[in-house]
Coordinates of C-alpha atoms in Angstrom, one line a residue:
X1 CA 25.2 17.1 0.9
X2 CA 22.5 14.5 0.8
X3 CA 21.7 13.2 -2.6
X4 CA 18.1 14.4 -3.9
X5 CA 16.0 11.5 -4.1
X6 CA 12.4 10.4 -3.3
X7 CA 11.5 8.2 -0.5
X8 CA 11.7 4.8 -1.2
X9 CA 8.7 3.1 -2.0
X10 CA 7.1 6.0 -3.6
X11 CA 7.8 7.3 -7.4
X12 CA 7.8 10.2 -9.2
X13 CA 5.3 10.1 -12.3
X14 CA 6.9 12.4 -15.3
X15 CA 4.4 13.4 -18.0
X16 CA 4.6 10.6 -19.9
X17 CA 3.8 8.1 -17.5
X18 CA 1.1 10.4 -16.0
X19 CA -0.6 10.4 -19.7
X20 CA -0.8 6.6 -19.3
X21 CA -2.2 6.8 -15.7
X22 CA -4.9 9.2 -16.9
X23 CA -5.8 7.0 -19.9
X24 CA -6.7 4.1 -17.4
X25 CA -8.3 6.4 -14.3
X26 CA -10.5 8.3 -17.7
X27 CA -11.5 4.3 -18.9
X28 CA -12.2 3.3 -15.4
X29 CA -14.1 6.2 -14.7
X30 CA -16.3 5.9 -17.7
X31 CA -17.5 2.5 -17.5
X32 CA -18.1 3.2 -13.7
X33 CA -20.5 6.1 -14.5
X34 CA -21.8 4.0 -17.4
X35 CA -22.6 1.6 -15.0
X36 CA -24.6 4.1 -12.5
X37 CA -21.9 4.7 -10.1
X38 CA -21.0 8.0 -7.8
X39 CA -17.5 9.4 -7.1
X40 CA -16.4 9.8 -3.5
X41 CA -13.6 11.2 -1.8
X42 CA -11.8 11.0 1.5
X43 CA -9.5 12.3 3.7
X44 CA -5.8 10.4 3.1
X45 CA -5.4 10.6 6.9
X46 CA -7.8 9.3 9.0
X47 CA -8.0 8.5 13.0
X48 CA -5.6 5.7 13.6
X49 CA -8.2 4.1 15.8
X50 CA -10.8 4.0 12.6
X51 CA -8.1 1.1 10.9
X52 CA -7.1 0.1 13.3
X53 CA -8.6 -3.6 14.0
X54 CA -10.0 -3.8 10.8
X55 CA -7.2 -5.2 8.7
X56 CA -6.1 -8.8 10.3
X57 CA -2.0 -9.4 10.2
X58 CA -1.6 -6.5 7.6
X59 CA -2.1 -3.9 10.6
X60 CA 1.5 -3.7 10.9
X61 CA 2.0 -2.0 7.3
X62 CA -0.4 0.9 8.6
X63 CA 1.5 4.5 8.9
X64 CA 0.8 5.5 12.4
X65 CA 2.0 9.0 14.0
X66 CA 1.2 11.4 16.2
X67 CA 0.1 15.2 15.1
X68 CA 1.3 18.8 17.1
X69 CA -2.0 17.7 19.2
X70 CA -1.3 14.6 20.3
X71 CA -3.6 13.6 18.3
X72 CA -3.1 9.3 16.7
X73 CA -3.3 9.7 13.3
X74 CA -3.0 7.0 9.9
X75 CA -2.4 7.5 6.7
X76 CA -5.1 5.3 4.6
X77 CA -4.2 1.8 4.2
X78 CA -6.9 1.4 1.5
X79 CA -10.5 2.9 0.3
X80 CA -12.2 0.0 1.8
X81 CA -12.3 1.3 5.6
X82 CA -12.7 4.6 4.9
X83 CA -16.4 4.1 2.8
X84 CA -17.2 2.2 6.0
X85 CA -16.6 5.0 8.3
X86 CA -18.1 7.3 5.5
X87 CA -21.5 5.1 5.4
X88 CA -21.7 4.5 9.3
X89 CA -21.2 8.4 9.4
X90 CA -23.6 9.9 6.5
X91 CA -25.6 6.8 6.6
X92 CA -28.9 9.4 7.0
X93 CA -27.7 11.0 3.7
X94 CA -26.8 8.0 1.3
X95 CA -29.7 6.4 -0.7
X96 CA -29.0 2.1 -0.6
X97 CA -28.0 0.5 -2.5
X98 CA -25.3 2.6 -3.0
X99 CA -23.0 2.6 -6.0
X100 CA -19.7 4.4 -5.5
X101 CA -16.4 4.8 -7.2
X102 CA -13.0 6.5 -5.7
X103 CA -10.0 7.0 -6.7
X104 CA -6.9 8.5 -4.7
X105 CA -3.4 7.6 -2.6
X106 CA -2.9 5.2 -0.4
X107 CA -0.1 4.1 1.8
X108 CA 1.5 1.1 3.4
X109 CA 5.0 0.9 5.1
X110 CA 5.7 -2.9 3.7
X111 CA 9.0 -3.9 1.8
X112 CA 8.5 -2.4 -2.0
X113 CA 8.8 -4.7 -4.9
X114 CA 8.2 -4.9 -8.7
X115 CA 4.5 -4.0 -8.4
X116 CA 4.1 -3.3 -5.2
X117 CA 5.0 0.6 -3.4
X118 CA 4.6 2.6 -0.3
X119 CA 2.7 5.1 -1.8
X120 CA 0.1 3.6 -4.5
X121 CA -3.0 5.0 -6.1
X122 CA -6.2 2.3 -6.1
X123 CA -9.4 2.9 -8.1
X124 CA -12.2 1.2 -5.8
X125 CA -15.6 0.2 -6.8
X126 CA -18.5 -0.9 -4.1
X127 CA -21.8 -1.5 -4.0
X128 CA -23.4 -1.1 -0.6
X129 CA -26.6 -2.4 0.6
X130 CA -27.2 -5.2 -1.2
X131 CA -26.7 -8.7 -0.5
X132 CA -27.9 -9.4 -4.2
X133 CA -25.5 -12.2 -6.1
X134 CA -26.6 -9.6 -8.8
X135 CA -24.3 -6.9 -7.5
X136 CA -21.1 -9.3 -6.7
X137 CA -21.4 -10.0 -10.7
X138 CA -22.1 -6.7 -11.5
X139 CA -18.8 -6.0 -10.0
X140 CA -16.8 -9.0 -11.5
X141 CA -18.3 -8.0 -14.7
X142 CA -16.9 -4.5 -14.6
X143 CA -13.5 -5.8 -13.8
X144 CA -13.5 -8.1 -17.3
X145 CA -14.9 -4.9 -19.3
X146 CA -12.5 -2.6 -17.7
X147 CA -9.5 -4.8 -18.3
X148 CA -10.9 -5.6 -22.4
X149 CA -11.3 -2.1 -23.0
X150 CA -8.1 -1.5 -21.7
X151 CA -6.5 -3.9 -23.8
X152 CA -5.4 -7.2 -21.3
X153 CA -4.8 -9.8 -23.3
X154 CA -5.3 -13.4 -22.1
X155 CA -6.8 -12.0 -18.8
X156 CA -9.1 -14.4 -16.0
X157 CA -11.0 -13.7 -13.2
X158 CA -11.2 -16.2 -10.5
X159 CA -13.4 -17.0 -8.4
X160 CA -14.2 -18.6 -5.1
X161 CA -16.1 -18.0 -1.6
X162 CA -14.5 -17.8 1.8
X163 CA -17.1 -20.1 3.0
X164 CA -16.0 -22.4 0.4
X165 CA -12.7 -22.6 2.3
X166 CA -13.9 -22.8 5.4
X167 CA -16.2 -25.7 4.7
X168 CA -13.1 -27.4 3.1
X169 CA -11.5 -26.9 6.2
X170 CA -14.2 -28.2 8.4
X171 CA -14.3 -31.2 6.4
X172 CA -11.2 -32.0 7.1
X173 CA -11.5 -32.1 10.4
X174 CA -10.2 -28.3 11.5
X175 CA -12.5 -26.1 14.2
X176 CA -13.1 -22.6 13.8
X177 CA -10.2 -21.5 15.3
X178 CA -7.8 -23.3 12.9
X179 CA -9.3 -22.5 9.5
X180 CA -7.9 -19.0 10.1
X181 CA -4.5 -20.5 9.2
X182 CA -5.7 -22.5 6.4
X183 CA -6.9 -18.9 4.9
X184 CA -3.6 -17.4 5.3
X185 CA -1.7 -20.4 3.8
X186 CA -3.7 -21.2 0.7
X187 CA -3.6 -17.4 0.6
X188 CA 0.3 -17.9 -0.9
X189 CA -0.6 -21.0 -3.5
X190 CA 0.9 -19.1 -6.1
X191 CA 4.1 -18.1 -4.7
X192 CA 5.0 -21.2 -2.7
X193 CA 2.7 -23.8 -4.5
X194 CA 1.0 -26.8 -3.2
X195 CA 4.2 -28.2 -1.4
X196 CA 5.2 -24.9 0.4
X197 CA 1.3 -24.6 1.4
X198 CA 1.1 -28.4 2.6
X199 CA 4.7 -26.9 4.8
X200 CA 2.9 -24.0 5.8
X201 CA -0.5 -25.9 6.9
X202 CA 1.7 -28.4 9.0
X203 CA 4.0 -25.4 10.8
X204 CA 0.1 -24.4 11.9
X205 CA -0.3 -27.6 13.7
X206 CA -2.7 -29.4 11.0
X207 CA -2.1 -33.1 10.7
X208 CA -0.3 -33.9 7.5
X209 CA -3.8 -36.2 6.6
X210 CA -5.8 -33.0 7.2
X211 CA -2.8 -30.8 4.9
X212 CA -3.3 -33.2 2.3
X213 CA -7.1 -33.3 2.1
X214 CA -7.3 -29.1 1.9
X215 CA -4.7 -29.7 -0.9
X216 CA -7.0 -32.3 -2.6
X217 CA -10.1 -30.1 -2.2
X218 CA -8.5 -26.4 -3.0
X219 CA -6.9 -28.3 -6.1
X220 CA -9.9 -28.9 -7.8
X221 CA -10.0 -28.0 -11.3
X222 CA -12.3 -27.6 -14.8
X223 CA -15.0 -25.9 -15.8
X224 CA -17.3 -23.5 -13.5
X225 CA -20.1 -26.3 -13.2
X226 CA -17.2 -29.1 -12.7
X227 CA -15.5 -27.3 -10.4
X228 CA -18.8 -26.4 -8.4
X229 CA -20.5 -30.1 -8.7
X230 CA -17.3 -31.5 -7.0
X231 CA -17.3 -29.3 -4.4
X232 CA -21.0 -29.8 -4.1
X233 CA -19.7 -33.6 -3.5
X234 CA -17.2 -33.1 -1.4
X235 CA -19.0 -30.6 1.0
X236 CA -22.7 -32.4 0.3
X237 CA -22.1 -31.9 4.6
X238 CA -21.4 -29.0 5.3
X239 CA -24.5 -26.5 5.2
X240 CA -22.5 -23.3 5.0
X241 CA -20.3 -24.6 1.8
X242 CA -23.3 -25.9 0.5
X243 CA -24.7 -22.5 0.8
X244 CA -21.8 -20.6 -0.8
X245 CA -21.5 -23.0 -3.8
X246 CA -25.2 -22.1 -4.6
X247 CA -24.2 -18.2 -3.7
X248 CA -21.6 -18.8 -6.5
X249 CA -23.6 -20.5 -9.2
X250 CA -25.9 -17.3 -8.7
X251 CA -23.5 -15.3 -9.5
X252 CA -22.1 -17.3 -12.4
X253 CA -25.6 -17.2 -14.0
X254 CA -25.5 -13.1 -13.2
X255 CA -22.5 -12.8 -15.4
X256 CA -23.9 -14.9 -18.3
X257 CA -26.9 -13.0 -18.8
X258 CA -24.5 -9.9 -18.4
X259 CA -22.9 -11.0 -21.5
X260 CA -19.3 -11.7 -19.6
X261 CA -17.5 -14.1 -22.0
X262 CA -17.1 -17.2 -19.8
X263 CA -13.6 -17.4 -20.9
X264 CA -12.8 -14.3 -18.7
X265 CA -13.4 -16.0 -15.5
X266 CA -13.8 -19.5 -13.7
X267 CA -13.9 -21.0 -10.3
X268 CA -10.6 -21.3 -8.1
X269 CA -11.0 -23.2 -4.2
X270 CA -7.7 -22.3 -3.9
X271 CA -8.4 -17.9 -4.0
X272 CA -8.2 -16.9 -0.7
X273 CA -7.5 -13.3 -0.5
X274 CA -5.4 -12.5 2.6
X275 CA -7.6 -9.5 4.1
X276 CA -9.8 -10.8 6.9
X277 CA -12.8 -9.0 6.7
X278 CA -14.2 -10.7 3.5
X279 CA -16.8 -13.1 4.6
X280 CA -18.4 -14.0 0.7
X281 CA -17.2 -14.5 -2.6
X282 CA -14.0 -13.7 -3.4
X283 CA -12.2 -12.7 -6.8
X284 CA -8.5 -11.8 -8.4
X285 CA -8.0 -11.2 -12.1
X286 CA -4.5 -12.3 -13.6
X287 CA -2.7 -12.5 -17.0
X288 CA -0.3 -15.2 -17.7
X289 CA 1.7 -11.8 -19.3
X290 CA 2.4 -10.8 -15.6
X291 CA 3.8 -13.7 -13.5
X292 CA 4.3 -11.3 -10.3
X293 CA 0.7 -11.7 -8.8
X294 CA -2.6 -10.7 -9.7
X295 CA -4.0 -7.7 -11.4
X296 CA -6.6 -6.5 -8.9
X297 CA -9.0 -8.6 -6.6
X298 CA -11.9 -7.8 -4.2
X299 CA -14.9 -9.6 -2.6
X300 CA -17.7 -9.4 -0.5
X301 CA -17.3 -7.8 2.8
X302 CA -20.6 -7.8 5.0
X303 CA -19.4 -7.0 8.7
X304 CA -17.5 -4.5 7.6
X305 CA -19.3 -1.3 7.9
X306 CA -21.2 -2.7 10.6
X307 CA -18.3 -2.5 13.0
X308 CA -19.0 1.7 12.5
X309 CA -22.6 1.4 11.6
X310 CA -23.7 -0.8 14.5
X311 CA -25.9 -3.2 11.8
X312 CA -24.6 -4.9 9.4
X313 CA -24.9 -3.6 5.6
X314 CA -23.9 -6.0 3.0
X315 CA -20.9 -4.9 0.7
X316 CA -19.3 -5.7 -2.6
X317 CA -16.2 -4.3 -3.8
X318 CA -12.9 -4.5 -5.8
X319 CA -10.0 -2.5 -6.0
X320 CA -8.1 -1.3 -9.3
X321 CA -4.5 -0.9 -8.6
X322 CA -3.3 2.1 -10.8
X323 CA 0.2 1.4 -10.6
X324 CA 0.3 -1.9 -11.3
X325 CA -1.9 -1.8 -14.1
X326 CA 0.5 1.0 -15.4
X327 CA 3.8 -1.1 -15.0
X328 CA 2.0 -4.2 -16.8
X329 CA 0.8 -1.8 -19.9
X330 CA 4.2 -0.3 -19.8
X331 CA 5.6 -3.8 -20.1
X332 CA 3.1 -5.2 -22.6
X333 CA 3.3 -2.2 -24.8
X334 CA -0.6 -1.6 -24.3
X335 CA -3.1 1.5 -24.4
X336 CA -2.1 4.9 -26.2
X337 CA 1.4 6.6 -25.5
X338 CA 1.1 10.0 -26.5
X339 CA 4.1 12.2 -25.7
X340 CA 1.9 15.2 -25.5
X341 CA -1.4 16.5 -24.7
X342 CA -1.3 19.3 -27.3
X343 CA -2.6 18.2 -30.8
X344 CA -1.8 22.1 -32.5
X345 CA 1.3 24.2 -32.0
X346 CA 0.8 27.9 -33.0
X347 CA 3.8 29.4 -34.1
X348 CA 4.7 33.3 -33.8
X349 CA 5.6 34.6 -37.4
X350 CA 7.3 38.2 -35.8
X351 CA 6.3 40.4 -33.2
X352 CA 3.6 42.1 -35.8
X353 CA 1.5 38.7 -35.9
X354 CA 1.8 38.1 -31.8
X355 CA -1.7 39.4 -31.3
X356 CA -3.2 37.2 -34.5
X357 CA -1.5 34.0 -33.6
X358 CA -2.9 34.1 -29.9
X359 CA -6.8 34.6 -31.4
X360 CA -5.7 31.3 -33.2
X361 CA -4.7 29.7 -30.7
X362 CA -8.1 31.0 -28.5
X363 CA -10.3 30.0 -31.5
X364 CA -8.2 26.7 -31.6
X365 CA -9.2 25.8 -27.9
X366 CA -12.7 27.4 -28.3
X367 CA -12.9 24.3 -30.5
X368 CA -11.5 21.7 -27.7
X369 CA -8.4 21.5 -29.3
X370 CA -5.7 20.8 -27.0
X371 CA -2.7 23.9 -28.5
X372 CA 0.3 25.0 -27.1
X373 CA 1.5 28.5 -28.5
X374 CA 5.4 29.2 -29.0
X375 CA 6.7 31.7 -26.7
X376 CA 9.5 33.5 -29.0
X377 CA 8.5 34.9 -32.3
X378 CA 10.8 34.3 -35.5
X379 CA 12.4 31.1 -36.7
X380 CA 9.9 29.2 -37.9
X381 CA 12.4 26.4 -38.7
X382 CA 13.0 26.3 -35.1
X383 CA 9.4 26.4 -33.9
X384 CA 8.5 23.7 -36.4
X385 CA 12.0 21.4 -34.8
X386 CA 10.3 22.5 -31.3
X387 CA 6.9 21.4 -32.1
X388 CA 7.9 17.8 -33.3
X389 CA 9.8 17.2 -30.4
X390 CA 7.0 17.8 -27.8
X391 CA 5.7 15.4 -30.1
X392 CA 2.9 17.7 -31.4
X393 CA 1.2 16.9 -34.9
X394 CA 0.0 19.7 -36.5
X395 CA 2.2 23.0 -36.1
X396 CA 0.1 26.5 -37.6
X397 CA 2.0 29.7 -39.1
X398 CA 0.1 32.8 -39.4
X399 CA 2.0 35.4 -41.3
X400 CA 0.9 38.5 -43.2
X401 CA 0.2 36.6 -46.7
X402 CA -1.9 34.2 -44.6
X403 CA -3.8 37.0 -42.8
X404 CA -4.4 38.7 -46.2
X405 CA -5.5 35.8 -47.9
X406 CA -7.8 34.4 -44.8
X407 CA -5.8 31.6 -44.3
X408 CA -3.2 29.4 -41.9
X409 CA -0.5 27.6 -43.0
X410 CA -1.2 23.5 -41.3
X411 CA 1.8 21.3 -41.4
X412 CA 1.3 18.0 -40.6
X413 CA 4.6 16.9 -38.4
X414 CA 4.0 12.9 -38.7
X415 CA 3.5 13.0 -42.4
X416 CA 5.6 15.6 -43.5
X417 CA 2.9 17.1 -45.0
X418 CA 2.1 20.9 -45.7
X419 CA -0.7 22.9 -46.9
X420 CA -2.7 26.8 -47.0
X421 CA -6.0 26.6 -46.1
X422 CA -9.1 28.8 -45.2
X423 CA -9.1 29.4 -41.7
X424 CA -12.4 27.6 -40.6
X425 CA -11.6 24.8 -42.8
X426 CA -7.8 24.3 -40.6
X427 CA -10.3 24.7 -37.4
X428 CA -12.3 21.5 -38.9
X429 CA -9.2 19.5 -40.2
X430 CA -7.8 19.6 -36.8
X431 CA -10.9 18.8 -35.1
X432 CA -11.7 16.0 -37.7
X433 CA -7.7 14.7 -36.7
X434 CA -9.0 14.9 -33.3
X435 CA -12.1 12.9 -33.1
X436 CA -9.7 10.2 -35.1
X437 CA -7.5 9.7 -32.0
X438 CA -10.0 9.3 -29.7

């Protein structure tokens, strides 16, 4: 008999790694409505012609099959393509600029690693139909208060602007054609470093004089203005680098009077980000905590949706890898870890007091307290040893003294602490415990 296992590549999240999960989707979900923005949701399958195209080298990893109809089918690859074909397709119905938020599956048929699955859940963020540098900082400065409030330490955005690459690459001599490779091999500066890129540059048929410029220029280091007023220098010729540089400084000044702390981000030539429909700036948060690859990135993507819309409509987006950001606050030791959802457990003193203990538990949850209600009456020793390990805090006897007197017995499991008291007053100490923990 074949072992029972999952698939490869895609995991099985018990309760209390799906308490974690919930903790950052809820935080992401809040400061995304606090910032204005709608929730959307789409189909995991889509057309296989609708990505297909749309994705550069990474079309590969795309699940492709065929359904009872003959119909080509995908599974979604990301969120990204999918709010294209959604804009292109309601475009009559959606008020611009539009501010939406998802969250959901996706799925990609590449080699799994420590961070990295077949099945993973993103938490995507866009604004669509603006080409404002306000709305590319809005986004980067909902990354840095998504990743505080979930309690990064040491965290940094960077920064940079595919046309910031591409006038690097122009500079040094490369057509059109050719910077494509340059994207794809600076792309990997953090994994290989400047040697294995210089390699990689060279395998693409640059001249090693050409290599070693690009690796001068992408190298480029400092503060935000001195990494910008070299660039300015080095690029002074090139009208489209020139262009993004001032793009960037717009959007550096966005985030200051945002309030972003300015040692949360700074400018990188050397970000690349591999997908191929970015054509702005371009941004990946990491943590010197996790040494695998970056927390989350996104960019501006403005030809996008135009491949389904027929016109193009600016977009600005990032993407909020659920599962990694799990694993990292798993490994850091950061954000809650409750081992339950319930706060009270009700016991049941005998058969007689069934009917009272379930009101309790009814007037418990009337009160948006979380309770969880034994199931076999008796043994309140055993209830109690039950209780604490679900990992519960408070565990509430109502027997026939209590019901007489108007009271419930509370005992508090974490501090070994026990007491009688009236029965709206244990309504209020529980909800007071509650509002504590939030």
């Amino acid at each position: 008999m074949a072992p029972i296992q999952n698939v490869k590549g895609m995991r099985d999240h018990l309760p209390s790694d799906m308490m974690l999960r919930q903790y950052i989707v809820n935080t992401l979900t809040r400061i995304s409505e606090n910032h204005g923005f709608e929730p959307l949701q789409t189909p995991i399958i889509e057309y296989a012609e609708t990505l297909e195209g749309k994705l550069g080298d990474d079309e590969k990893l795309i699940y492709r099959f065929e359904d009872h109809g003959g119909r080509r089918l995908a599974l979604r690859y990301d969120q990204t393509v999918p709010l294209a074909r959604v804009t292109a397709q309601y475009a009559g119905q959606l008020s611009f600029p539009w501010r939406r938020y998802a969250y959901g599956p996706s799925y990609r048929g590449e080699r799994p690693a420590r961070g990295r699955y077949r099945e993973f859940y993103q938490f995507d963020l866009d604004i669509v139909g603006s080409s404002s540098p306000l709305a590319d900082a809005e986004i980067i400065a909902i990354l840095c208060e998504a990743l505080a409030a979930l309690g990064f330490p040491g965290f940094v955005t960077l920064l940079n602007h595919r046309q910031i690459i591409g006038g690097i690459a122009r500079v040094s001599g490369l057509s059109e054609e050719a910077a494509g490779g340059v994207y794809r091999a600076i792309d990997k500066f953090d994994k290989i470093g400047p040697d294995g890129v210089r390699t990689e540059l060279l395998k693409s048929g640059i001249t090693p004089a050409a290599a070693d410029h690009i690796l001068e220029l992408v190298q480029i280091d400092g503060t935000p203005d001195e990494v910008l007023h070299a660039l300015s220098q080095q690029l002074a010729d090139d009208e489209r680098a020139t262009a993004a540089i001032a793009n960037l400084r717009a959007v550096l000044a966005g985030l200051t009077a945002m309030g972003v702390p300015p040692d949360q981000y700074r400018v990188a030539p050397r970000l690349a980000r591999g997908l191929s429909y970015y054509t702005g700036v371009v941004f990946e948060a990491i943590t010197p905590h996790w040494p695998e690859g970056s927390l989350l990135g996104g960019g501006r993507y403005d030809d996008l949706i135009g491949l389904f819309a027929g016109r193009q409509i600016p977009t600005v987006g990032l993407a909020f890898g659920i599962d990694r950001l799990h694993d990292v606050m798993l490994e850091l030791n950061l954000g809650p870890r409750p081992r339950t959802t319930a706060l009270a457990f009700v016991t049941l003193f005998s058969v007689d007091q069934v009917a009272d203990s379930l009101a309790l538990a009814a007037e418990l949850r009337a009160a948006g307290i979380n309770t969880v209600i034994a199931l076999e009456p008796g043994n309140i020793g055993k209830q109690f040893k039950e209780a604490d390990r679900r990992g519960v805090r408070f565990a509430l006897v109502l027997g026939p003294d209590e019901l007489a007197r108007g009271e419930v017995v509370v005992k508090d499991l974490q501090r070994g602490e026990q007491r009688s008291l009236p029965r709206a007053a244990a309504v209020s100490l529980l909800a007071e415990a509650l509002n504590e923990g939030k």
